[in-house]
Every structure is written in structure tokens, then in C-alpha cells.
Coordinates of C-alpha atoms in Angstrom, one line a residue:
M75 CA 102.5 122.1 56.6
G76 CA 102.7 123.5 60.1
T77 CA 104.0 122.0 63.3
V78 CA 104.3 118.4 64.1
A79 CA 104.7 117.8 67.9
V80 CA 106.2 114.4 68.7
V81 CA 105.5 113.5 72.3
A82 CA 108.5 112.3 74.4
T83 CA 107.8 111.2 78.0
D84 CA 109.1 108.5 80.4
G85 CA 107.9 105.2 79.3
M86 CA 107.8 105.6 75.6
L87 CA 109.7 103.5 73.0
H88 CA 112.3 105.1 70.9
F89 CA 111.6 103.3 67.7
E90 CA 108.2 104.9 67.0
L91 CA 109.5 108.2 68.1
S92 CA 112.4 108.0 65.7
V93 CA 110.1 107.0 62.9
A94 CA 108.0 110.1 63.4
C95 CA 111.1 112.4 63.5
E96 CA 112.6 110.7 60.4
V97 CA 109.5 111.0 58.3
F98 CA 108.5 114.5 59.3
G99 CA 111.9 116.0 60.1
S100 CA 113.1 116.9 56.6
A101 CA 111.8 117.0 53.1
P102 CA 113.1 114.4 50.6
A103 CA 115.6 115.6 48.0
G104 CA 114.1 117.3 44.9
V105 CA 110.7 118.2 46.7
D106 CA 110.0 121.9 46.9
V107 CA 107.1 122.0 49.3
A108 CA 106.5 123.8 52.6
W109 CA 107.7 121.1 55.0
Y110 CA 106.8 120.3 58.6
D111 CA 108.3 122.1 61.6
V112 CA 109.1 119.2 64.0
E113 CA 109.3 119.7 67.7
V114 CA 109.8 117.0 70.3
C115 CA 107.7 117.9 73.4
G116 CA 107.8 116.5 76.9
S117 CA 108.1 117.4 80.6
G118 CA 111.8 117.8 81.0
A119 CA 114.4 115.2 80.4
V120 CA 112.9 111.8 79.8
Q121 CA 113.9 108.2 79.5
V122 CA 112.8 106.9 76.0
G123 CA 113.6 103.2 75.9
R124 CA 117.3 102.9 76.7
F125 CA 118.1 106.6 75.9
R126 CA 117.9 109.8 77.7
L127 CA 116.3 112.7 75.8
E128 CA 115.9 116.3 76.4
P129 CA 112.7 117.6 74.5
D130 CA 112.6 120.8 72.6
R131 CA 109.4 122.1 74.2
G132 CA 107.0 121.3 77.1
L133 CA 103.8 119.4 76.8
D134 CA 101.8 122.7 76.7
R135 CA 103.2 123.1 73.1
L136 CA 100.9 120.3 72.0
A137 CA 97.9 122.6 72.1
R138 CA 99.5 124.9 69.5
A139 CA 100.7 122.1 67.1
D140 CA 98.9 121.2 63.9
T141 CA 99.7 117.6 64.2
V142 CA 100.5 115.7 67.4
I143 CA 102.2 112.2 67.2
V144 CA 102.0 110.0 70.3
P145 CA 104.7 107.2 70.0
A146 CA 104.4 103.7 71.6
W147 CA 103.7 103.4 75.3
A148 CA 105.9 100.7 76.8
D149 CA 104.0 99.5 79.8
V150 CA 100.3 99.1 78.8
D151 CA 99.5 97.8 82.3
E152 CA 100.3 101.2 83.7
D153 CA 98.1 104.4 83.2
P154 CA 99.9 107.0 81.1
P155 CA 100.9 110.1 83.0
A156 CA 97.9 112.6 83.7
D157 CA 99.8 115.6 82.3
L158 CA 100.3 113.8 79.1
V159 CA 96.7 112.7 78.8
D160 CA 95.6 116.2 79.5
A161 CA 98.0 117.8 77.0
V162 CA 96.9 115.4 74.3
R163 CA 93.2 116.0 75.0
A164 CA 93.8 119.8 75.0
A165 CA 95.6 119.6 71.6
H166 CA 92.7 117.8 70.1
E167 CA 90.2 120.3 71.5
A168 CA 92.3 123.1 70.0
G169 CA 92.0 121.5 66.6
A170 CA 95.2 119.5 66.2
R171 CA 95.2 116.3 64.3
V172 CA 96.3 113.5 66.8
A173 CA 97.9 110.3 65.7
S174 CA 99.1 107.4 67.9
L175 CA 101.8 104.9 66.8
C176 CA 101.5 101.3 68.1
T177 CA 100.5 101.4 71.9
G178 CA 100.3 105.1 71.9
A179 CA 96.6 104.4 71.3
F180 CA 96.4 103.8 75.1
V181 CA 97.2 107.5 75.6
L182 CA 94.5 108.6 73.1
A183 CA 92.0 106.2 74.7
A184 CA 92.8 107.6 78.2
A185 CA 92.2 111.1 76.9
G186 CA 88.8 110.0 75.6
L187 CA 89.6 110.6 71.9
L188 CA 88.8 107.1 70.8
D189 CA 85.4 106.8 72.5
G190 CA 82.8 105.8 69.9
R191 CA 85.5 105.4 67.3
R192 CA 87.2 102.6 65.5
A193 CA 90.9 102.3 66.4
T194 CA 93.8 99.8 66.4
T195 CA 97.1 99.1 68.2
H196 CA 99.7 96.4 68.1
W197 CA 97.8 93.1 67.8
A198 CA 99.3 91.7 71.0
H199 CA 97.6 94.5 72.9
T200 CA 94.2 94.9 71.2
E201 CA 92.4 92.8 73.7
V202 CA 93.7 94.8 76.6
L203 CA 92.8 98.1 74.9
A204 CA 89.3 96.8 74.3
A205 CA 88.8 95.5 77.8
R206 CA 90.1 98.7 79.4
H207 CA 88.2 101.1 77.1
P208 CA 84.9 99.4 76.2
H209 CA 83.6 102.5 74.4
V210 CA 86.4 102.1 71.7
E211 CA 85.7 99.9 68.7
V212 CA 89.1 98.1 68.6
D213 CA 90.0 96.5 65.3
P214 CA 92.9 94.0 65.7
D215 CA 93.3 93.2 62.0
V216 CA 94.3 96.5 60.3
L217 CA 97.5 98.4 59.9
Y218 CA 96.0 101.8 60.7
V219 CA 92.7 103.6 61.1
D220 CA 92.0 107.1 59.9
N221 CA 89.1 108.9 61.6
G222 CA 90.0 112.3 60.3
S223 CA 91.3 114.2 63.2
V224 CA 92.3 111.1 65.2
L225 CA 94.3 108.3 63.8
T226 CA 95.8 105.0 65.3
S227 CA 98.3 102.6 63.9
A228 CA 99.4 99.1 64.7
G229 CA 103.0 98.3 65.7
K230 CA 106.5 99.1 64.3
A231 CA 106.3 98.9 60.5
A232 CA 102.6 100.1 60.6
A233 CA 103.7 103.2 62.4
L234 CA 105.8 104.0 59.4
D235 CA 102.8 103.3 57.2
L236 CA 100.7 105.7 59.1
C237 CA 103.3 108.5 59.0
L238 CA 103.5 108.0 55.2
H239 CA 99.8 108.1 55.0
L240 CA 99.8 111.5 56.8
V241 CA 102.4 112.9 54.3
R242 CA 100.2 111.6 51.5
L243 CA 97.2 113.4 52.9
D244 CA 99.1 116.6 53.2
H245 CA 101.2 116.6 50.2
G246 CA 100.0 113.9 47.8
S247 CA 101.2 110.6 46.6
S248 CA 104.3 111.8 44.7
V249 CA 105.8 113.4 47.7
A250 CA 104.9 110.5 50.0
N251 CA 106.5 108.1 47.5
A252 CA 109.7 110.3 47.5
V253 CA 109.8 110.0 51.3
A254 CA 109.3 106.3 51.0
R255 CA 112.1 106.0 48.4
R256 CA 114.4 107.8 50.8
L257 CA 113.6 105.3 53.6
V258 CA 113.7 102.3 51.1
V259 CA 110.2 101.1 52.1
P260 CA 107.1 100.4 50.2
P261 CA 105.3 103.7 49.3
H262 CA 101.8 102.7 50.3
R263 CA 100.1 100.0 52.2
A264 CA 96.3 100.5 52.8
G265 CA 95.3 100.8 56.4
G266 CA 92.9 97.9 55.9
Q267 CA 95.7 95.5 55.2
A268 CA 96.1 92.7 57.8
Q269 CA 98.6 93.3 60.6
F270 CA 100.1 89.8 60.6
V271 CA 100.6 87.5 57.7
A272 CA 103.0 84.6 57.4
A273 CA 105.0 86.1 54.6
P274 CA 104.2 89.8 54.1
V275 CA 106.3 90.2 51.0
P276 CA 107.2 87.6 48.3
S277 CA 110.9 88.5 48.5
R278 CA 112.3 85.4 46.9
D279 CA 112.6 85.2 43.2
D280 CA 111.2 81.6 43.3
H281 CA 108.2 82.7 45.3
P282 CA 105.0 81.8 43.3
L283 CA 103.8 85.3 43.4
A284 CA 107.2 87.1 42.7
A285 CA 106.5 87.4 39.0
L286 CA 102.7 87.5 39.1
L287 CA 102.2 90.6 41.2
P288 CA 104.2 92.9 38.9
W289 CA 102.6 91.2 35.9
A290 CA 99.1 91.9 37.2
A291 CA 100.0 95.5 38.3
E292 CA 101.1 96.3 34.7
R293 CA 97.7 95.1 33.4
L294 CA 95.2 96.9 35.7
D295 CA 93.4 98.3 32.6
Q296 CA 92.4 94.7 31.7
P297 CA 89.5 92.9 33.2
L298 CA 91.7 90.4 35.1
T299 CA 89.9 87.5 36.9
V300 CA 91.2 85.0 39.4
E301 CA 91.3 82.4 36.7
D302 CA 93.5 84.8 34.6
L303 CA 95.9 85.1 37.5
A304 CA 95.9 81.4 38.2
R305 CA 96.6 80.7 34.6
Q306 CA 99.5 83.2 34.5
A307 CA 100.9 81.6 37.7
R308 CA 100.3 78.0 36.4
M309 CA 98.4 76.9 39.3
S310 CA 94.8 76.3 40.3
S311 CA 92.5 79.1 41.5
R312 CA 92.4 77.5 45.0
H313 CA 96.1 77.1 45.2
L314 CA 96.6 80.7 44.1
G315 CA 94.1 81.9 46.8
R316 CA 96.2 80.1 49.5
H317 CA 99.4 81.8 48.3
F318 CA 97.8 85.2 48.2
R319 CA 96.3 84.9 51.7
A320 CA 99.8 83.8 53.0
A321 CA 101.8 86.5 51.2
T322 CA 99.4 89.4 51.3
G323 CA 96.8 88.7 54.0
T324 CA 94.0 89.1 51.4
T325 CA 92.4 87.5 48.5
P326 CA 93.5 87.9 44.8
L327 CA 90.3 89.9 44.0
Q328 CA 90.7 92.2 47.1
W329 CA 94.3 92.7 46.1
L330 CA 93.5 93.6 42.5
L331 CA 90.8 96.1 43.8
S332 CA 93.3 97.8 46.1
Q333 CA 95.7 98.2 43.3
R334 CA 93.1 99.6 41.1
I335 CA 92.0 102.0 43.7
S336 CA 95.5 103.1 44.3
R337 CA 96.1 103.6 40.6
A338 CA 92.9 105.7 40.4
Q339 CA 94.2 107.9 43.2
E340 CA 97.4 108.5 41.4
L341 CA 95.6 109.4 38.1
L342 CA 93.1 111.7 39.9
E343 CA 96.0 113.4 41.6
S344 CA 98.3 113.8 38.7
T345 CA 96.2 114.1 35.6
D346 CA 93.1 115.8 34.2
R347 CA 91.7 112.6 32.8
S348 CA 88.0 112.1 33.1
V349 CA 86.5 109.7 35.6
D350 CA 85.3 107.6 32.7
S351 CA 88.8 107.5 31.3
I352 CA 90.3 106.6 34.7
A353 CA 87.7 103.9 35.1
E354 CA 88.7 102.4 31.9
A355 CA 92.5 102.7 32.6
T356 CA 92.1 101.0 36.0
G357 CA 90.0 98.2 34.8
M358 CA 86.9 99.3 36.5
G359 CA 85.0 99.5 33.2
T360 CA 82.6 102.4 34.0
A361 CA 82.6 105.5 36.1
T362 CA 79.7 104.2 38.1
T363 CA 81.8 101.1 39.2
L364 CA 84.8 103.2 39.9
R365 CA 82.7 105.7 42.1
R366 CA 81.1 102.9 44.0
H367 CA 84.4 101.1 44.9
F368 CA 86.3 104.4 45.4
N369 CA 83.6 105.7 47.8
R370 CA 83.3 102.5 49.7
T371 CA 87.1 102.2 50.1
L372 CA 88.1 105.8 50.8
G373 CA 84.8 107.2 52.0
V374 CA 84.7 109.9 49.4
P375 CA 83.8 110.0 45.6
P376 CA 86.6 110.4 43.1
D377 CA 85.3 113.8 42.0
A378 CA 85.5 115.2 45.5
Y379 CA 88.9 113.6 46.0
R380 CA 90.2 115.4 42.9
R381 CA 88.7 118.7 43.9
T382 CA 90.5 118.6 47.2
F383 CA 93.8 118.3 45.3
R384 CA 92.9 121.1 42.9
S385 CA 92.1 123.4 45.9
R386 CA 95.7 123.5 47.0
P387 CA 99.0 124.4 45.4
A388 CA 100.7 121.7 43.3
A389 CA 103.9 120.1 44.7
S390 CA 106.9 120.5 42.4
L391 CA 107.7 116.8 42.3
G392 CA 105.8 115.2 39.5
D393 CA 102.2 116.3 39.4
G394 CA 101.0 115.3 42.9
H395 CA 98.9 117.8 44.8
R396 CA 98.3 118.4 48.5
H397 CA 95.1 117.3 50.0
R398 CA 93.4 117.3 53.3
Q399 CA 92.3 114.1 55.2
F400 CA 89.0 112.4 54.7

């Protein structure tokens, strides 16, 4: 899928840089697709966190990359280097897809790439980003924002979510899931999920939602209601809502909708089932309802989503297909 240029310059953090190199550096076992050619680019030897690093290429290489990843910027009180800002801007003007991880958004903002766009960064720095760059619509409550050729993520784990999102855009859900399995992380978290929740995953067997979530996920074809979920969990609807908000950062109905949309994406990617059939299989009822929610959530109707997959060669793992960004 072309060249991924990962920026490395003094003042960047090693975690997000490592995440990008890990996700894009090699194809997961059993996947036979054209993988990324990763290059670490910077202006000579740099200090990345506590480590000294010698980049593969200079910053001028960004303008010839297909995707540019800008890792987290350590000191948001300092302006990023002018040569880095210029190189990122030139890459975007040359047609590269540019993505920032965590506070790397400050570099994109300095390059003018976020003006008039919705963007995010680590929740602790969203107010600073908004104050310094008033033309950027800063959203502090999401994991990542996909604007097509410009993408931004929140901190740490959300950087991994965005990188997996890019793999999903390029290769389809089957390949992205294979990468996630290799990394032992959840395969897909929607960008609109909240950045901070008190208990992101009900990890204990005795958690009130530990059995309910998989139970509901296996019954997406059924017209589940909040009352159905509450009855299965043996609690009131109000009590269930509090547990959902604490564990997932969203409401039971919003969680159900996101699961239905995700399942619809998988079926559109991997089967030839009609939109009516997929609507029934995901509990949407009718194709009209599925199209409305799908378009509202992803910004593209299910028919166009499927055509995008069918326009590129199929990946060999499962039935996933490559697709472009929306």
C-alpha cells in the first residue's frame, strides 16, 4: 500500500513512534497482501524520548510518501521545528495522507492542515490546541477523527486505534483484525468513542456487563431494547444505563447501534448479501433504516461502501477487501 513515512525529530515521544512502526512495519502471519514500506524520516540523529535514533531518510522524503505519520510532540508549549512543519505541509500538498498521533496534532495545526477541520488530541491538551489554533474545531471527547486526507488521534491507546483504522481503510476489516490479534488488542474501536471512561473494559468476570455484552453481540439480528438488556442483566434500565456509561462511555442504545454498524460493515466487505438481508441480519429491520444509520455514522451509504471494496483486489485472509478512506 505504498510508503508510510514515520516522522522522527527531537522532542517526539517514542511510544507513538513505536506504535506506528509496529502496526505498519510488517504484515501479520497468513495475510498475503502488498504491505507498507515503512521509513523513519528526520533531520539526522534525533532524541526521541530517552532514546537516540538515526532516521532512515530526511524530512524531504515526506513529500514522496503515500502516508505520513506524525507521532506525539512532547512539549506542546514550544512551537514544533519549522523544517518539520514545512515538510508535513509539503507532503499534504503533494497528496499524502497525513495522520497525527496524540499531540502530533500540534504539528499538523502549525502546518495549517487542521484549519476549518474537526480534530482531536490527548484530552489533557485539547484546550491548549483550541486556544493556540482557533480555526481548528477541537473535539476533546473522541478517540480519533478521520477527515479523509488528514486524521488526528487522542493519546496512547487511541494512537493504536487510529493506526488500525488506517489498515482497515487500506486492506479491510479482516486484515486489520489480524494485525489486532497479533498485538493482542481490540480489533476496532470507533473514533467517536469517548476518550476517558472510568472503566473502559469490563475485565472482571463479576462485572455486571461481562456476560451481557457478548450475549447482546450474538443477538444483533434481534430487535433488542434497553428493557431486554436490563432484563437479561437482572437490573433496572436506569441502573443498566449507569453501568454502560461507566464501562463504555456511551448509552446501551448507542452501543447497540455501533455494534450493528460494525457488523454491517463486515457483511458488506465479506459477503454478497443484499442490503435488505444485511439490515435484517443486523437488527436494523429495513434497508432504509440501515442506510440512514450507516450514512449518518460513516458518511457514506452501504452500497457505495461495498462498491469501494469491490473496486480493489481481495485480500487473501478471509473475504475482506481493500478500500479507500471516506
